[in-house]
Coordinates of C-alpha atoms and ligand atoms in Angstrom, one line a residue:
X245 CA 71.7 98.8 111.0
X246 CA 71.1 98.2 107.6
X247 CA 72.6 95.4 105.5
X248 CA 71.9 96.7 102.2
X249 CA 73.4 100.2 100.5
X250 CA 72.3 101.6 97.8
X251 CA 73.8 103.7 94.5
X252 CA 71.8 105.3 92.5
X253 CA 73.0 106.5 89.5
X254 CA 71.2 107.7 86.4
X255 CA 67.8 106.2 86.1
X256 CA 69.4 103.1 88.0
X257 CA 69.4 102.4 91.2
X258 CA 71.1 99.1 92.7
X259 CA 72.1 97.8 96.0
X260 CA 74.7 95.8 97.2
X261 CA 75.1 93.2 100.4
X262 CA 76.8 94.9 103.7
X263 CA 79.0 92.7 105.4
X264 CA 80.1 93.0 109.0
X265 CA 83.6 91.2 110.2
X266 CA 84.0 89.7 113.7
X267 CA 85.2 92.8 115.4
X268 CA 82.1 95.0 113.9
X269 CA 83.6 96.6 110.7
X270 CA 81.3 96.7 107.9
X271 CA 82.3 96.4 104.4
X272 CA 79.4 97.2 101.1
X273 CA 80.2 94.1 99.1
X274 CA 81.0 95.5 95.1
X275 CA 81.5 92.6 93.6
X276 CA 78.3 93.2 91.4
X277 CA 79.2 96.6 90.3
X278 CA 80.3 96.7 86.9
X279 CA 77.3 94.0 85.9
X280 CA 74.4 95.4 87.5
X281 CA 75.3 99.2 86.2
X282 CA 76.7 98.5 82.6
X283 CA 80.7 98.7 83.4
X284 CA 81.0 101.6 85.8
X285 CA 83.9 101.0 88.7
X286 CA 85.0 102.7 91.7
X287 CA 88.1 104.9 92.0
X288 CA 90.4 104.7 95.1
X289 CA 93.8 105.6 95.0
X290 CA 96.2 103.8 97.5
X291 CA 93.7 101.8 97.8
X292 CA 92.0 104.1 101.6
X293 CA 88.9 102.7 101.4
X294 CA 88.9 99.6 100.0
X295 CA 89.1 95.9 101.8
X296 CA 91.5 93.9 99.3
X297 CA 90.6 90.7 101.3
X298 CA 88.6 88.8 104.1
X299 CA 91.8 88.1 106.3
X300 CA 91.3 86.5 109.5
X301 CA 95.2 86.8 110.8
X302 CA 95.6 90.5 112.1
X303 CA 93.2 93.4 113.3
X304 CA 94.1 96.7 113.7
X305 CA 92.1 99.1 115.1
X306 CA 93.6 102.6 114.0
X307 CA 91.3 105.0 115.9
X308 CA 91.3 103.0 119.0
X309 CA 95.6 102.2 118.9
X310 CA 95.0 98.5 118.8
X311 CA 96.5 95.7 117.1
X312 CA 96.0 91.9 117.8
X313 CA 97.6 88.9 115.9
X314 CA 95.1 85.8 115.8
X315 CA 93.4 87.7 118.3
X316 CA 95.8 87.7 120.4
X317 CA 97.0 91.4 121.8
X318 CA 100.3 92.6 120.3
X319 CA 101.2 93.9 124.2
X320 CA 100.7 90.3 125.4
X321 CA 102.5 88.6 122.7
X322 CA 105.5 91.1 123.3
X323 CA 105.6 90.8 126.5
X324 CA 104.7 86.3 126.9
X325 CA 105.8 85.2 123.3
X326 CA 108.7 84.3 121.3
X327 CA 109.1 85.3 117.3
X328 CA 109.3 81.5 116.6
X329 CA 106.0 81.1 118.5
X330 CA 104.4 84.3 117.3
X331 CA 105.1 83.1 113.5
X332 CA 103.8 79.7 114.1
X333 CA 100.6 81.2 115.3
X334 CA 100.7 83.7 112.6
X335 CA 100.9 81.0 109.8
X336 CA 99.0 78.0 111.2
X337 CA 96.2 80.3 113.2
X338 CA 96.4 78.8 116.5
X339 CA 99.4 78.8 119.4
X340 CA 101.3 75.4 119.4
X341 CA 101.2 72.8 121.9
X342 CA 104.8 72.1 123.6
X343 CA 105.5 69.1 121.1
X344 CA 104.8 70.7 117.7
X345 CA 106.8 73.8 118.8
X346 CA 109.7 72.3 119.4
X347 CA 109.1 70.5 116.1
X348 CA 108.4 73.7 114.3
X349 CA 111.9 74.8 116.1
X350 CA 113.7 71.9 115.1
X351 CA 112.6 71.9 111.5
X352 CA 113.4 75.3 111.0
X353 CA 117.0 74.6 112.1
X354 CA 117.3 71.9 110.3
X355 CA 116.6 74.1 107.1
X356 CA 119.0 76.8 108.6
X357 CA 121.5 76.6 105.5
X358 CA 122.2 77.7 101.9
X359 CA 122.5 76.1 99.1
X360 CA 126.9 76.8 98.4
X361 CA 126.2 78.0 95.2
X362 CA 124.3 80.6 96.3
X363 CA 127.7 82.3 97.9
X364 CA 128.4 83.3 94.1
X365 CA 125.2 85.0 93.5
X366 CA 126.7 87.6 96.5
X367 CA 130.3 87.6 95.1
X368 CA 128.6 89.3 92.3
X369 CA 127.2 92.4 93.5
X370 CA 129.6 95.4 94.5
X371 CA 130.3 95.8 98.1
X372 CA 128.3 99.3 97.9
X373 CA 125.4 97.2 96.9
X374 CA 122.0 98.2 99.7
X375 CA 121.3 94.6 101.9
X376 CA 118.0 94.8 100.7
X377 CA 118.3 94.9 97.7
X378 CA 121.2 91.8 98.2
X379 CA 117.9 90.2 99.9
X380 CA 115.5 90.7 97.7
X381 CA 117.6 89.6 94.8
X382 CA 119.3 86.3 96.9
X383 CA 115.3 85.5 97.9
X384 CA 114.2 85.3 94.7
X385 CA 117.4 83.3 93.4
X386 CA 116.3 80.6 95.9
X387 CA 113.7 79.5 93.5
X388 CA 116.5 78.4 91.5
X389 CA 117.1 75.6 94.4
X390 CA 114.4 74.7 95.7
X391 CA 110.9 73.3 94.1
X392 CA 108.4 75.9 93.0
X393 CA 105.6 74.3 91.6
X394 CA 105.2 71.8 94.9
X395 CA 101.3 71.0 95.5
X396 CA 100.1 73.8 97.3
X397 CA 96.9 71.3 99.0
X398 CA 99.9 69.2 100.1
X399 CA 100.5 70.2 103.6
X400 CA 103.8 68.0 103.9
X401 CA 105.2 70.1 101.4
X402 CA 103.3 73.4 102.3
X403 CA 105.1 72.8 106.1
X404 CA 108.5 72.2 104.5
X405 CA 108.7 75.2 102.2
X406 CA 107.3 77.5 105.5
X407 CA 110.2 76.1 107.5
X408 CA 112.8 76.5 104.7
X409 CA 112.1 79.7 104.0
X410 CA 112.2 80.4 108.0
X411 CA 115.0 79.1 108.2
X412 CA 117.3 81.0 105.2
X413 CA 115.8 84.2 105.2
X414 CA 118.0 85.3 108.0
X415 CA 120.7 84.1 106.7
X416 CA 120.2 85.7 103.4
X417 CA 120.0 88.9 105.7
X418 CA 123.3 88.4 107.6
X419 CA 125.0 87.2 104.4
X420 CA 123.7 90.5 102.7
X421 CA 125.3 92.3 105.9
X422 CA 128.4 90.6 105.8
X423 CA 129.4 91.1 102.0
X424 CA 129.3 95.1 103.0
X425 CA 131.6 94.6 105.5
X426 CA 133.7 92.1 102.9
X427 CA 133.8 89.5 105.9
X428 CA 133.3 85.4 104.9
X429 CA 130.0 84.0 104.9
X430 CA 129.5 82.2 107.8
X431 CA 127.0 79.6 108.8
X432 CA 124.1 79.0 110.9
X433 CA 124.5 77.8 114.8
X434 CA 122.0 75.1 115.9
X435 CA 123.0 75.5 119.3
X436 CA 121.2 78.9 119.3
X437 CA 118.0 80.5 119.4
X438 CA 116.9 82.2 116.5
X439 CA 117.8 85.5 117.5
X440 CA 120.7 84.5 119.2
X441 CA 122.3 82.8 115.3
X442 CA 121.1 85.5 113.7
X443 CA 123.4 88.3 115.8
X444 CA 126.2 85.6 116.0
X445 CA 125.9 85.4 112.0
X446 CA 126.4 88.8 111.6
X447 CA 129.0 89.7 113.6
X448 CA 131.3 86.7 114.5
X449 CA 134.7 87.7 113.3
X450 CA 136.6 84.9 111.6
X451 CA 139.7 85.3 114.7
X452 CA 137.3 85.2 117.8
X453 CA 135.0 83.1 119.2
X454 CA 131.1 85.4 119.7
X455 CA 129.9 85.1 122.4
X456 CA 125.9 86.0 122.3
X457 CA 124.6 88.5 124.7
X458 CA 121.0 87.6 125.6
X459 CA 120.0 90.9 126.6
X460 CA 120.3 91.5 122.6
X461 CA 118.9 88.6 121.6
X462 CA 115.9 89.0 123.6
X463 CA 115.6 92.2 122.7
X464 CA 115.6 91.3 118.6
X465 CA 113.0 89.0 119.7
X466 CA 111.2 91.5 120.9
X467 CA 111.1 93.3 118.1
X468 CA 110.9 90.8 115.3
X469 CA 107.2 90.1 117.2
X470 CA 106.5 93.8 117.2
X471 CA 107.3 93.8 113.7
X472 CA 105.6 90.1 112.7
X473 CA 102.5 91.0 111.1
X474 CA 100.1 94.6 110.1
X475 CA 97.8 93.0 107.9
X476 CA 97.3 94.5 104.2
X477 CA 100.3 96.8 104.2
X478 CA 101.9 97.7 101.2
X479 CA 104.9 94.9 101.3
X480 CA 101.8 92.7 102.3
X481 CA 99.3 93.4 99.8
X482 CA 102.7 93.2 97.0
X483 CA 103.2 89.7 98.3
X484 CA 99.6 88.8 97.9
X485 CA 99.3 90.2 94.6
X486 CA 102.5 88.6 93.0
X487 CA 101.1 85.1 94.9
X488 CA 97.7 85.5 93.3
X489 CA 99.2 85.0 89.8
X490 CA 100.4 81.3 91.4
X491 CA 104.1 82.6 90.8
X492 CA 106.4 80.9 93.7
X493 CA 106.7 81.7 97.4
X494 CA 109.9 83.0 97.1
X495 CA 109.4 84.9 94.0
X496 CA 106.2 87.0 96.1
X497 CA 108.4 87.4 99.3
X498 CA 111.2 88.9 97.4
X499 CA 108.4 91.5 96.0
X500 CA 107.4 91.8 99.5
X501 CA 111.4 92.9 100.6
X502 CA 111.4 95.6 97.3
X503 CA 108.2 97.0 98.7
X504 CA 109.1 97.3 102.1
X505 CA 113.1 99.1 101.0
X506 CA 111.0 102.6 100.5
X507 CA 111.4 105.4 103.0
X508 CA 107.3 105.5 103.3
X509 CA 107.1 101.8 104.1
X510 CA 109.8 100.2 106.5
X511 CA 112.8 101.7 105.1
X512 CA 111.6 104.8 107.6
X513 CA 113.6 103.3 110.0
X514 CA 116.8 103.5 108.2
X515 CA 115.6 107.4 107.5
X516 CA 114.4 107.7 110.9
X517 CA 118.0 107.2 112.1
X518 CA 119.3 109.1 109.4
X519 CA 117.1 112.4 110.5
X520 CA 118.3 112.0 114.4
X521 CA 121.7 111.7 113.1
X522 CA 121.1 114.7 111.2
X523 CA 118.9 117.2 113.6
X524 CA 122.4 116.1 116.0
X525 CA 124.8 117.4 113.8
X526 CA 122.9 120.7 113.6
X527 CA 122.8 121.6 116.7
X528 CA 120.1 119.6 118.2
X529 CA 117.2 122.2 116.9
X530 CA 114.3 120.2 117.1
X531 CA 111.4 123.0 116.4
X532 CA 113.8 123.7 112.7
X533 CA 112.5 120.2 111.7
X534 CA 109.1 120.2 113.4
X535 CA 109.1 123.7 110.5
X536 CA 110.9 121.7 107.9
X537 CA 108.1 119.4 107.7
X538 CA 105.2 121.5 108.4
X539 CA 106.3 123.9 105.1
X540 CA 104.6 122.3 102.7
X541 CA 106.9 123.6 100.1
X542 CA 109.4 121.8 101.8
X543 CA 109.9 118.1 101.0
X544 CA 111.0 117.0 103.8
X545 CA 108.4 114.7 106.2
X546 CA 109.3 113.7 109.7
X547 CA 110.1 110.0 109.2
X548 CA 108.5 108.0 111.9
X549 CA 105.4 109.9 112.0
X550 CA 102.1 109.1 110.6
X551 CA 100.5 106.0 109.7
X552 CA 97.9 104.7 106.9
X553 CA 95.5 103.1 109.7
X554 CA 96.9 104.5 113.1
X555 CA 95.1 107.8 113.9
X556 CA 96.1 107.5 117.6
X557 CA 99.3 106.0 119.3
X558 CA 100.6 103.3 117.0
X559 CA 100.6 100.6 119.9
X560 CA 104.2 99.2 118.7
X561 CA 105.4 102.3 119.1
X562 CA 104.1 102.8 122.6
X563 CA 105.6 99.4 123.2
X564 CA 109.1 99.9 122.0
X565 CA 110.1 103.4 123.3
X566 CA 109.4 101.9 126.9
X567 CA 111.5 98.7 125.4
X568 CA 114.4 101.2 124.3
X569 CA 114.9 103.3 127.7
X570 CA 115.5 99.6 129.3
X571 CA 117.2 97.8 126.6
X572 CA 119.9 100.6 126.3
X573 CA 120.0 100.8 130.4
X574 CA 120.9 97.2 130.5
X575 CA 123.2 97.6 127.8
X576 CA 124.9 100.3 129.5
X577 CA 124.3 102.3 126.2
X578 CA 123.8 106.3 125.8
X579 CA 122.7 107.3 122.8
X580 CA 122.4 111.2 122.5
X581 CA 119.7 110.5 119.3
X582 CA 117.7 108.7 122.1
X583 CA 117.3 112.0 124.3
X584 CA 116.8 114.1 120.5
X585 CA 114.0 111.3 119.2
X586 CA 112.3 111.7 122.3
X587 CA 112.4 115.8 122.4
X588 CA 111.3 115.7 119.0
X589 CA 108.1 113.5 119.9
X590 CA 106.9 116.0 122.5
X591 CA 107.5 119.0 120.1
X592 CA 105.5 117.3 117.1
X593 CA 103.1 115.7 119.2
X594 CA 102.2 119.7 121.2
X595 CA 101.9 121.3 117.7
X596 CA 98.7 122.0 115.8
X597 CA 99.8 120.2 112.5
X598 CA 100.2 117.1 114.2
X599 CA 97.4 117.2 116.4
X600 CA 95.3 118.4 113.6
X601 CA 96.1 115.7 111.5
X602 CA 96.6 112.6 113.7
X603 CA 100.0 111.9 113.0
X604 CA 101.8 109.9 116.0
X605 CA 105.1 108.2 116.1
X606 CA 105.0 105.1 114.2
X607 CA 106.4 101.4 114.8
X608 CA 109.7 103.1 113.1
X609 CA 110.9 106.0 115.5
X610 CA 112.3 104.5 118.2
X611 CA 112.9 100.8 116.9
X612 CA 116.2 102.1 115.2
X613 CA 117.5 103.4 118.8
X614 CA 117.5 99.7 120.1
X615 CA 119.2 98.4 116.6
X616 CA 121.7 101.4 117.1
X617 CA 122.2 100.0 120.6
X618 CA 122.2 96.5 119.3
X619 CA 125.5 97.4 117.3
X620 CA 123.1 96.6 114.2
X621 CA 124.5 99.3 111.0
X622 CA 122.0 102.2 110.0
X623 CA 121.1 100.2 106.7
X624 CA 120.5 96.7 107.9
X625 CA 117.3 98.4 109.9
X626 CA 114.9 97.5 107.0
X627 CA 116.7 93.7 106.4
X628 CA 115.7 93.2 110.7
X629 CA 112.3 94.9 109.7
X630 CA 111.9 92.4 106.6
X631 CA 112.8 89.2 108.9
X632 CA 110.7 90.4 111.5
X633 CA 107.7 90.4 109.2
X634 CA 108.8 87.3 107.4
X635 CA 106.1 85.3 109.0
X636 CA 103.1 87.6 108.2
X637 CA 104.1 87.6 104.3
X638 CA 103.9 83.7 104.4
X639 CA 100.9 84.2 107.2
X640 CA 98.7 86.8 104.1
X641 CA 100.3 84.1 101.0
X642 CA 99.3 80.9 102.5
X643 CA 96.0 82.3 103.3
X644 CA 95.5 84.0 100.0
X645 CA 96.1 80.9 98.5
X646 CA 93.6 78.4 100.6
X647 CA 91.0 80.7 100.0
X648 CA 91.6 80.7 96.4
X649 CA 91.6 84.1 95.9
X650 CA 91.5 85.2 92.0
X651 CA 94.2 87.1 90.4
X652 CA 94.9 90.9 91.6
X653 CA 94.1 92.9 88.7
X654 CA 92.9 96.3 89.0
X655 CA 90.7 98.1 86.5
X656 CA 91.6 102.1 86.2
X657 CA 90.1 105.1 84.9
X658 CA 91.6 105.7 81.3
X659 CA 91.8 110.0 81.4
X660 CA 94.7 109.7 78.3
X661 CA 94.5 110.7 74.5
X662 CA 91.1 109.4 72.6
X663 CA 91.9 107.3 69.0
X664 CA 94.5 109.1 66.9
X665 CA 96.6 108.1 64.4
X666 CA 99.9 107.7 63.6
X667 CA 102.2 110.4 61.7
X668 CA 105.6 109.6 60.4
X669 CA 108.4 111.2 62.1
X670 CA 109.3 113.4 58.9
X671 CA 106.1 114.8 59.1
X672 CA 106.0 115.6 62.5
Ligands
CMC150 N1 105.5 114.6 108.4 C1 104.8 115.7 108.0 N2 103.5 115.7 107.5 C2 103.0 114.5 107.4 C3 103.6 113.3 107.8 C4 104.9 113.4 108.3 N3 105.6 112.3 108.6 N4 102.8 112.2 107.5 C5 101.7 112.7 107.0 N5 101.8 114.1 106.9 C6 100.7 115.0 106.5 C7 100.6 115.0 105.0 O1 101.4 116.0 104.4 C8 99.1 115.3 104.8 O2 98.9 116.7 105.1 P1 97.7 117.5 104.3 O3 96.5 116.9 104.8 O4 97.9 118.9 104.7 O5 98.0 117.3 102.8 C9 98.4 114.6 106.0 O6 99.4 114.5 107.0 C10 98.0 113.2 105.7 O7 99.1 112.4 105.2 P2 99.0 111.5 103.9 O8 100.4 111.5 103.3 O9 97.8 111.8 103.1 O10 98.8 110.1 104.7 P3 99.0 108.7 104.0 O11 98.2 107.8 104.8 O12 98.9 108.7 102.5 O13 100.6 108.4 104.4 C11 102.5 107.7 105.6 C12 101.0 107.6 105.5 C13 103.0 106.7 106.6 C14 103.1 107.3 104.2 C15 102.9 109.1 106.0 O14 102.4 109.5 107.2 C16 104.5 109.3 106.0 O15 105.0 109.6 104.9 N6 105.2 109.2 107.2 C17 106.6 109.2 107.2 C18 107.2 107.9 106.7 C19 107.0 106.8 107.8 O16 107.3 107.0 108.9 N7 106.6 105.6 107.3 C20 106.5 104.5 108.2 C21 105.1 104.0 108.3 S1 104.8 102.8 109.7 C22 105.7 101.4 109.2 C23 105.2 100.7 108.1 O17 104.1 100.3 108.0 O18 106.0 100.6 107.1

């Protein structure tokens, strides 16, 4: 196999280095482009073919359905792991020994608070206001209380600003949560796992004691390490690019949440739900959707279908829809959408569209079931999303940052007006 390709162009012809990563993917290096040819660059919107970074966190195999963190495969993590463990492996690159996790564990809930005077940042918004957009907003306010400009080659400091953020994140979430409902801001429980504090901070009433049920909390774990990293997604590549400038941790993560809000990205959940809900309340006609989003005159997309990367099973998927028949089983839950989301899959997945174009269910068609189940409300799906891939954002910025990666910037293809000048509007 060659490791040279070559562009000819004009009367020039120039070659550039071929690079092959661990798992055999091969990249053509570009970096000399625009010097060896005289300024010419490559065009690629949304970015299909082009490798931003050299990561060594997550692979993904799209045509093959496979997805490995560190190496490790996402069905053993699922099925072994914990989401504290997962991100600590995610961040640092290795699994811990039993002494630094229960560090990393301790540390995080030591940091499990917020600053007071962050409680009147949330009285501001109006109770209508979208939790992510409450999160994205309350993470970027932290850099109001905590250092920005620490010494990134300081690890002491690196550590303490990983755990911090580990620790409030979630809170932020369940505050945002919360504030819909109008019920008090609670605080964090260091008696309980992280899971465990994060259900009990977003629905203890103030009257009655919560008691945590672990089948839920287990099951958010779950799910928070299905969710935990997918290398250079869109919320991913944001938080890179807004690091690169050197702006704060907290300021690129809240970039990261904005991302992740739309319907294409993570916020399918929340539509995904939305769509059962609706299909239900029309009868149950599943084929009228499988239509609505084959007419191409017809906005309408089936949420939870299709991927960037996957062209096979998305292997989260696979993993949660067995997840959701036995969460809701030992729940004792039956959810009608459950018995629709499934009918639907089988429809889209038997019809030439979808075949033709290799669109399976994503990460985001059955995870909203188990949040339904989980009592979790249709618009906190994308806030347990964000939290969930909390860990991969600081995972891509630390990395980002040690490799000294130079600041995101684009070039374009300028196809607007050539030089013309200006006319005074009376003579327009
Ligand atoms: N329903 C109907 N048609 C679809 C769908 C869908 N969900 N997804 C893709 N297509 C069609 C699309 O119209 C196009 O058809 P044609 O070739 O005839 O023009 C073809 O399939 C290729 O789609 P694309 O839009 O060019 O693919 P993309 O890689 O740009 O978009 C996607 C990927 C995920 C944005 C898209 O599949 C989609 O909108 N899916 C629904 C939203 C969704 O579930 N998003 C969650 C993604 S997974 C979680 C995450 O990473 O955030």
């Amino acid at each position: 196999m060659s490791d040279k390709a070559y562009l000819k162009i004009d009367d020039l012809e120039v070659s550039f280095p071929v690079e092959t990563g661990t798992e055999g993917d091969r990249a053509i290096d570009i970096k000399t482009l625009r010097s060896s040819t005289g300024g010419i660059v490559t065009i690629d919107p949304g970015y299909k073919n082009t490798a931003s970074t050299r990561s060594k966190i997550t692979y993904l195999n799209g045509e093959a359905g496979i997805l490995r963190y560190r190496g490790y495969p996402i069905e053993e993590l699922a099925d072994q792991s914990s989401f504290l463990e997962v991100a600590y492996l995610l961040i640092f690159g290795e699994l811990p020994d039993k002494a630094t996790f229960e560090k990393f564990v301790a540390d995080i809930k030591d940091k499990s608070f917020v600053n007071e005077e962050m409680k009147n940042i949330i009285d501001g918004f109006p109770r209508s206001a979208h939790p992510m957009g409450i999160l994205s907003s309350m993470t970027s306010a932290l850099t109001a209380f905590y250092p920005v400009n620490f010494d990134f080659n300081d690890k002491e400091e690196l550590y303490k600003i990983i755990v911090r953020l580990l620790g409030k994140f979630p809170i932020l979430g369940a505050w945002a949560m919360r504030k819909r409902n109008g019920w008090p801001l609670t605080y964090a429980d260091s008696s309980l796992s992280y899971t465990g504090n994060l259900l009990k901070m977003m629905f203890e009433k103030p009257m009655e004691p919560y008691k945590v049920n672990e089948i839920s909390a287990k099951a958010l774990d779950k799910l928070l390490i299905l969710h935990a990293d997918h290398e250079q997604n869109c919320s991913t590549s944001t938080v890179r690019l807004i690091g690169s400038s050197h702006a704060g941790i907290f300021a690129a993560i809240s970039g990261g949440v904005s991302a992740l809000w739309g319907p294409l990205h993570g916020g399918a959940n929340q539509a995904v739900l939305e769509m059962l809900e609706q299909i239900r309340q029309d009868g149950g006609d599943v084929q009228k959707y499988i239509n609505k989003a084959k007419d191409k005159s017809d906005p309408f997309r089936l949420m939870g279908f299709g991927h960037r990367v996957y062209k096979n099973f998305d292997p989260r998927a696979r993993i949660i829809k067995k997840y959701a028949d036995e969460v809701l089983a030992d729940l004792g839950v039956e959810d009608p959408l459950l018995d629709i989301a499934k009918e639907l899959e089988q429809a889209a997945l038997n019809d030439e569209y979808f075949k033709a174009r290799k669109l399976y269910p994503n990460v985001d068609f059955y995870s909203g079931i188990i949040y339904r189940a989980l009592g979790i409300p249709v618009e906190m799906f994308t806030v347990m999303f964000a939290i969930g891939r909390l860990p991969g954002w600081i995972a891509q910025w630390k990395e980002m940052r040690e490799n000294n990666e130079p600041i995101g910037r684009p070039r374009q293809l300028y196809i607007g007006p050539r030089e013309r000048h200006y006319v005074p509007i009376d003579k327009r």
